[in-house]
Amino acid sequence: MIRTRITEMFGIETPIVMGGMTGVGHAPLVAAVANAGALGFIVAHHSQTAEDLWKEIQRCKDLTDKPFGINLTLLPSLNPIPYDEYREAIIESGIKIVETAGRNPTDHLPRFKENGVKVIHKCTSVRHAVTAVRHGIDVISIDGFECAGHPGEDDVGLVVLLPATVDAVDVPVIASGGMADGRGLAAALALGADGVNMGTRFMATQECAIHENVKKKIVENTERDTLLTNRTLRNTSRVARNAVSEEVVRIQQDSTKTIEDVRHLVAGVRGRTNVMGKGDTDDGIWTVGQSQGLIHDIPTVADMVRKVNQEAEERLLAGARRVVVEARQLA
């Protein structure tokens, strides 16, 4: 069994995390992740109100007695989002793990700290990670350029970004971006991480409540089947390559274009309805990482977590044995 600061801090059995994913992070999947010994996150903004979030937390608790957390993504919005109410619902429900993303959660940290809530903050650069730790973040989840969703604007791959972040902060670091199997977990641990975050890999599981066509498309796709949209807007998103995303990239080759020129194409409701709901993988924007090139099946969450953990253990042991043998040969 692989033990790290992450497993000890959160009381989980394996250093595998399923961070919050819009349209995916609902109670049944999060509970399956928890029951498999990993750490999953319910997405707060799936809930219209704090009361709805409370109910979703209770639904998850009915399905597992193991630790899980809540994702609180702090982004600008045209419609007010009840972040303060979400925070209080999280505290009152007894949840002790929160994952934040977007802006630094400085206004929420005092209440979380008062109530013993550990906060993981997702960053895409070393400088942002250093700032987050200075403000009191407990764990950094560092996203390499390979990741799905928002990889930031620096375009630094995880093999450089991860050890650079580990060198710069004194808190546990979770490696995110390109993680999909035990080889990735073993490599991340060797580079100084205390765990890995997997998103795309958990999408392609039996318990994930998205259309089967999407899961099959992830298996079918290669690492080259993603595109970067909104680059000219400095709000880069890594999404699946399809007719819609190709059209967005074509339009945005003209740097004068604004979000209004592509709003009808990139609207989240279109992706959720047409892709995740109806299974038309070519009729909406949907996020996916380059790690899809490493995904070849659609297992249960339990089987996937077990396989990743076992493969990582085997890789780490094989590497240790090889070092010992080579040291003896050199001697």
Coordinates of C-alpha atoms in Angstrom, one line a residue:
M1 CA 0.0 0.0 0.0
I2 CA 1.3 3.4 -1.0
R3 CA 1.2 5.9 1.9
T4 CA 2.0 9.6 1.6
R5 CA 1.2 12.8 3.4
I6 CA -2.0 13.0 1.3
T7 CA -3.3 9.6 2.5
E8 CA -2.4 10.4 6.1
M9 CA -3.9 13.9 6.0
F10 CA -7.2 12.8 4.5
G11 CA -7.6 9.3 5.8
I12 CA -7.7 7.7 2.4
E13 CA -6.2 4.4 1.3
T14 CA -4.5 5.4 -1.9
P15 CA -3.0 8.8 -3.1
I16 CA -5.5 9.1 -6.0
V17 CA -7.8 12.1 -6.3
M18 CA -10.8 12.8 -8.5
G19 CA -10.9 16.6 -8.4
G20 CA -14.2 18.4 -9.0
M21 CA -15.5 18.2 -12.6
T22 CA -18.5 20.1 -13.9
G23 CA -21.2 17.8 -15.0
V24 CA -19.5 14.8 -13.5
G25 CA -18.9 15.4 -9.8
H26 CA -22.2 14.2 -8.4
A27 CA -22.8 12.1 -5.2
P28 CA -23.0 8.6 -6.7
L29 CA -19.6 8.8 -8.6
V30 CA -17.9 10.6 -5.6
A31 CA -19.2 7.9 -3.3
A32 CA -17.8 5.2 -5.6
V33 CA -14.4 6.9 -5.6
A34 CA -14.5 7.1 -1.8
N35 CA -15.5 3.5 -1.5
A36 CA -12.6 2.5 -3.7
G37 CA -10.2 4.2 -1.2
A38 CA -9.5 7.3 -3.2
L39 CA -10.7 10.9 -2.7
G40 CA -13.5 12.4 -4.8
F41 CA -15.2 15.9 -4.8
I42 CA -18.8 16.9 -5.2
V43 CA -19.0 20.1 -7.3
A44 CA -20.8 22.8 -5.3
H45 CA -22.1 24.8 -8.2
H46 CA -24.1 21.9 -9.5
S47 CA -26.4 22.9 -6.6
Q48 CA -28.6 26.0 -7.1
T49 CA -28.7 26.7 -3.4
A50 CA -26.8 25.9 -0.2
E51 CA -29.8 23.7 0.8
D52 CA -29.4 21.7 -2.4
L53 CA -25.7 21.3 -1.7
W54 CA -26.5 20.1 1.8
K55 CA -28.9 17.4 0.3
E56 CA -26.2 16.3 -2.2
I57 CA -23.7 15.9 0.7
Q58 CA -26.2 13.8 2.7
R59 CA -26.9 11.7 -0.4
C60 CA -23.2 11.0 -0.7
K61 CA -23.0 10.2 3.0
D62 CA -25.8 7.7 2.5
L63 CA -23.6 5.9 -0.1
T64 CA -20.3 5.9 1.8
D65 CA -18.8 6.3 5.2
K66 CA -15.4 7.2 3.8
P67 CA -13.9 10.7 3.3
F68 CA -14.9 12.9 0.4
G69 CA -14.8 16.6 -0.3
I70 CA -16.4 19.5 -2.0
N71 CA -15.1 21.5 -4.9
L72 CA -15.7 25.3 -4.7
T73 CA -14.6 26.9 -8.0
L74 CA -14.4 30.7 -7.5
L75 CA -14.9 32.4 -10.9
P76 CA -16.6 35.5 -12.2
S77 CA -20.2 35.0 -13.1
L78 CA -23.0 36.9 -14.7
N79 CA -25.4 35.5 -12.2
P80 CA -24.6 35.7 -8.5
I81 CA -23.3 32.4 -7.0
P82 CA -24.0 31.8 -3.3
Y83 CA -20.4 31.1 -2.3
D84 CA -20.7 32.2 1.3
E85 CA -23.8 30.0 1.7
Y86 CA -22.1 27.1 0.1
R87 CA -19.2 27.5 2.5
E88 CA -21.5 27.5 5.5
A89 CA -23.3 24.4 4.3
I90 CA -20.0 22.6 3.9
I91 CA -18.9 23.5 7.4
E92 CA -22.3 22.6 9.0
S93 CA -22.4 19.3 7.2
G94 CA -19.1 18.3 8.8
I95 CA -17.1 18.0 5.5
K96 CA -13.4 18.5 6.3
I97 CA -11.9 18.7 2.8
V98 CA -12.5 21.4 0.2
E99 CA -10.9 21.8 -3.2
T100 CA -10.8 25.4 -4.5
A101 CA -10.0 26.6 -8.0
G102 CA -10.1 29.9 -9.8
R103 CA -9.1 32.9 -7.7
N104 CA -7.3 32.5 -4.3
P105 CA -10.0 31.7 -1.6
T106 CA -8.6 34.2 0.9
D107 CA -12.0 35.3 2.0
H108 CA -13.1 31.8 2.8
L109 CA -10.0 30.5 4.5
P110 CA -10.6 32.0 8.0
R111 CA -14.0 30.2 8.4
F112 CA -12.5 26.9 7.0
K113 CA -9.5 27.2 9.3
E114 CA -11.8 27.8 12.3
N115 CA -13.6 24.6 11.6
G116 CA -10.7 22.3 10.8
V117 CA -11.4 22.2 7.1
K118 CA -8.3 21.4 5.0
V119 CA -8.1 23.3 1.7
I120 CA -6.6 22.0 -1.6
H121 CA -6.1 24.8 -4.1
K122 CA -5.7 24.1 -7.9
C123 CA -2.9 26.1 -9.6
T124 CA -1.4 26.2 -13.0
S125 CA 1.9 27.9 -12.1
V126 CA 4.6 27.9 -9.5
R127 CA 4.1 31.5 -8.6
H128 CA 0.4 31.0 -8.0
A129 CA 1.2 28.0 -5.8
V130 CA 3.6 30.0 -3.7
T131 CA 1.1 32.8 -3.2
A132 CA -1.6 30.3 -2.2
V133 CA 0.6 28.6 0.4
R134 CA 1.5 32.0 1.8
H135 CA -2.2 32.7 2.3
G136 CA -2.6 29.4 4.2
I137 CA -3.6 26.8 1.7
D138 CA -2.9 23.2 3.0
V139 CA -2.3 21.4 -0.2
I140 CA -1.5 22.4 -3.8
S141 CA -2.9 20.6 -6.8
I142 CA -0.7 21.6 -9.7
D143 CA -2.1 21.4 -13.2
G144 CA 0.3 20.7 -16.1
F145 CA -0.4 21.8 -19.7
E146 CA -1.7 18.3 -20.5
C147 CA -4.8 18.8 -18.3
A148 CA -8.4 19.1 -19.3
G149 CA -10.2 22.3 -18.8
H150 CA -8.1 25.3 -17.9
P151 CA -4.3 24.7 -18.2
G152 CA -3.4 28.4 -17.7
E153 CA -1.4 30.5 -20.1
D154 CA 2.2 29.4 -19.4
D155 CA 2.1 26.2 -21.3
V156 CA 4.4 24.2 -19.0
G157 CA 4.2 20.5 -19.0
L158 CA 3.8 18.5 -15.7
V159 CA 7.2 16.9 -15.9
V160 CA 8.8 20.3 -15.3
L161 CA 6.0 22.1 -13.4
L162 CA 5.6 19.4 -10.8
P163 CA 9.1 19.2 -9.4
A164 CA 9.4 23.0 -9.7
T165 CA 6.4 23.4 -7.5
V166 CA 7.6 20.8 -5.0
D167 CA 10.8 22.7 -4.7
A168 CA 9.0 26.0 -4.1
V169 CA 6.4 25.0 -1.4
D170 CA 6.5 23.1 1.8
V171 CA 3.0 21.6 1.7
P172 CA 1.9 18.4 -0.1
V173 CA 1.5 18.6 -3.8
I174 CA -0.9 16.7 -6.0
A175 CA 0.1 16.1 -9.6
S176 CA -2.6 16.9 -12.2
G177 CA -2.6 16.6 -16.0
G178 CA -1.8 13.5 -18.0
M179 CA -2.4 11.1 -15.1
A180 CA -4.4 8.0 -16.1
D181 CA -2.5 4.9 -14.9
G182 CA -0.1 3.5 -12.4
R183 CA 2.9 4.5 -14.4
G184 CA 1.8 8.1 -14.0
L185 CA 1.3 7.7 -10.3
A186 CA 4.7 6.1 -9.8
A187 CA 6.4 8.9 -11.9
A188 CA 4.6 11.6 -10.0
L189 CA 5.7 10.2 -6.7
A190 CA 9.3 10.0 -8.0
L191 CA 9.1 13.7 -8.9
G192 CA 8.1 14.6 -5.4
A193 CA 4.3 14.6 -5.5
D194 CA 2.2 13.1 -2.6
G195 CA -0.6 12.1 -4.9
V196 CA -2.2 12.4 -8.4
N197 CA -5.4 14.0 -9.6
M198 CA -7.2 12.1 -12.4
G199 CA -10.2 13.6 -14.2
T200 CA -10.5 12.1 -17.7
R201 CA -9.7 8.7 -16.4
F202 CA -12.7 8.8 -14.0
M203 CA -15.0 10.0 -16.8
A204 CA -14.4 6.7 -18.5
T205 CA -15.7 4.6 -15.7
Q206 CA -19.0 2.7 -15.4
E207 CA -20.3 4.8 -12.5
C208 CA -19.8 8.1 -14.3
A209 CA -23.2 9.5 -15.2
I210 CA -22.3 10.8 -18.7
H211 CA -23.5 9.3 -22.0
E212 CA -21.8 6.0 -23.0
N213 CA -20.9 7.6 -26.3
V214 CA -18.6 10.1 -24.5
K215 CA -16.9 7.3 -22.6
K216 CA -16.4 5.3 -25.8
K217 CA -15.0 8.4 -27.6
I218 CA -12.5 8.9 -24.8
V219 CA -11.3 5.3 -25.4
E220 CA -11.3 5.8 -29.1
N221 CA -9.4 9.1 -29.1
T222 CA -5.6 9.5 -29.0
E223 CA -3.5 12.1 -27.1
R224 CA -3.7 14.3 -30.2
D225 CA -7.5 14.6 -30.2
T226 CA -7.8 17.8 -28.1
L227 CA -7.8 21.4 -29.0
L228 CA -7.1 24.6 -27.1
T229 CA -9.9 27.2 -27.4
N230 CA -10.0 30.8 -26.1
R231 CA -6.3 31.3 -26.4
T232 CA -6.7 34.8 -27.8
L233 CA -9.0 35.6 -24.8
R234 CA -6.3 34.4 -22.4
N235 CA -8.8 32.0 -20.9
T236 CA -7.5 28.8 -22.5
S237 CA -9.5 25.6 -22.4
R238 CA -8.4 22.2 -23.4
V239 CA -11.4 20.4 -25.0
A240 CA -12.1 17.5 -27.2
R241 CA -11.4 17.9 -30.9
N242 CA -14.7 17.9 -32.8
A243 CA -16.6 19.9 -35.4
V244 CA -17.6 22.6 -32.8
S245 CA -14.2 23.1 -31.2
E246 CA -12.5 23.2 -34.7
E247 CA -15.0 25.9 -35.7
V248 CA -14.2 27.9 -32.5
V249 CA -10.4 27.7 -33.2
R250 CA -11.0 28.8 -36.8
I251 CA -13.0 31.8 -35.7
Q252 CA -10.5 32.7 -33.0
Q253 CA -7.6 32.8 -35.5
D254 CA -8.8 36.4 -35.9
S255 CA -7.5 38.0 -32.6
T256 CA -10.2 40.7 -32.8
K257 CA -13.0 38.2 -32.1
T258 CA -14.5 38.3 -28.7
I259 CA -16.4 35.7 -26.6
E260 CA -19.6 37.0 -28.2
D261 CA -18.5 35.6 -31.6
V262 CA -18.3 32.1 -30.2
R263 CA -20.7 32.1 -27.3
H264 CA -23.3 30.0 -29.2
L265 CA -20.6 27.4 -29.8
V266 CA -18.9 27.3 -26.4
A267 CA -22.1 27.5 -24.3
G268 CA -21.9 25.1 -21.4
V269 CA -25.5 24.1 -21.7
R270 CA -25.0 23.0 -25.3
G271 CA -22.2 20.6 -24.2
R272 CA -24.1 19.3 -21.2
T273 CA -27.3 18.7 -23.2
N274 CA -26.1 17.6 -26.6
V275 CA -22.8 15.8 -25.6
M276 CA -23.0 14.6 -22.0
G277 CA -26.8 14.1 -22.1
K278 CA -27.7 13.0 -25.7
G279 CA -24.3 11.5 -26.6
D280 CA -23.6 13.5 -29.7
T281 CA -19.9 14.0 -29.2
D282 CA -19.6 16.3 -32.2
D283 CA -22.3 18.8 -31.2
G284 CA -20.9 20.8 -28.3
I285 CA -17.7 21.7 -26.4
W286 CA -16.6 19.2 -23.8
T287 CA -13.5 19.1 -21.8
V288 CA -11.0 16.2 -21.9
G289 CA -7.3 15.8 -21.3
Q290 CA -4.4 14.5 -23.3
S291 CA -4.5 11.5 -21.0
Q292 CA -7.3 10.0 -23.1
G293 CA -4.5 8.6 -25.2
L294 CA -3.7 6.3 -22.2
I295 CA -7.3 5.1 -21.6
H296 CA -8.4 1.9 -23.3
D297 CA -11.3 0.6 -21.3
I298 CA -14.4 1.6 -19.2
P299 CA -14.0 -0.3 -15.9
T300 CA -15.7 0.2 -12.6
V301 CA -14.2 2.8 -10.3
A302 CA -13.1 0.1 -7.9
D303 CA -11.3 -1.9 -10.5
M304 CA -9.6 1.1 -12.0
V305 CA -8.3 2.5 -8.7
R306 CA -7.1 -1.0 -7.7
K307 CA -5.3 -1.4 -11.1
V308 CA -3.7 2.0 -10.9
N309 CA -2.5 1.5 -7.4
Q310 CA -1.2 -2.0 -8.1
E311 CA 0.7 -1.0 -11.2
A312 CA 2.3 2.0 -9.3
E313 CA 3.4 -0.3 -6.6
E314 CA 4.9 -2.8 -9.1
R315 CA 6.7 0.0 -11.0
L316 CA 8.1 1.5 -7.8
L317 CA 9.3 -1.9 -6.5
A318 CA 10.8 -2.8 -9.9
G319 CA 12.7 0.5 -10.0
A320 CA 14.0 0.0 -6.5
R321 CA 15.2 -3.5 -7.3
R322 CA 16.9 -2.3 -10.5
V323 CA 18.8 0.4 -8.6
V324 CA 20.0 -2.1 -6.1
V325 CA 21.1 -4.6 -8.8
E326 CA 22.9 -1.9 -10.7
A327 CA 24.6 -0.6 -7.5
R328 CA 25.8 -4.1 -6.8
Q329 CA 27.2 -4.4 -10.3
L330 CA 29.0 -1.1 -10.1
A331 CA 30.5 -2.2 -6.7

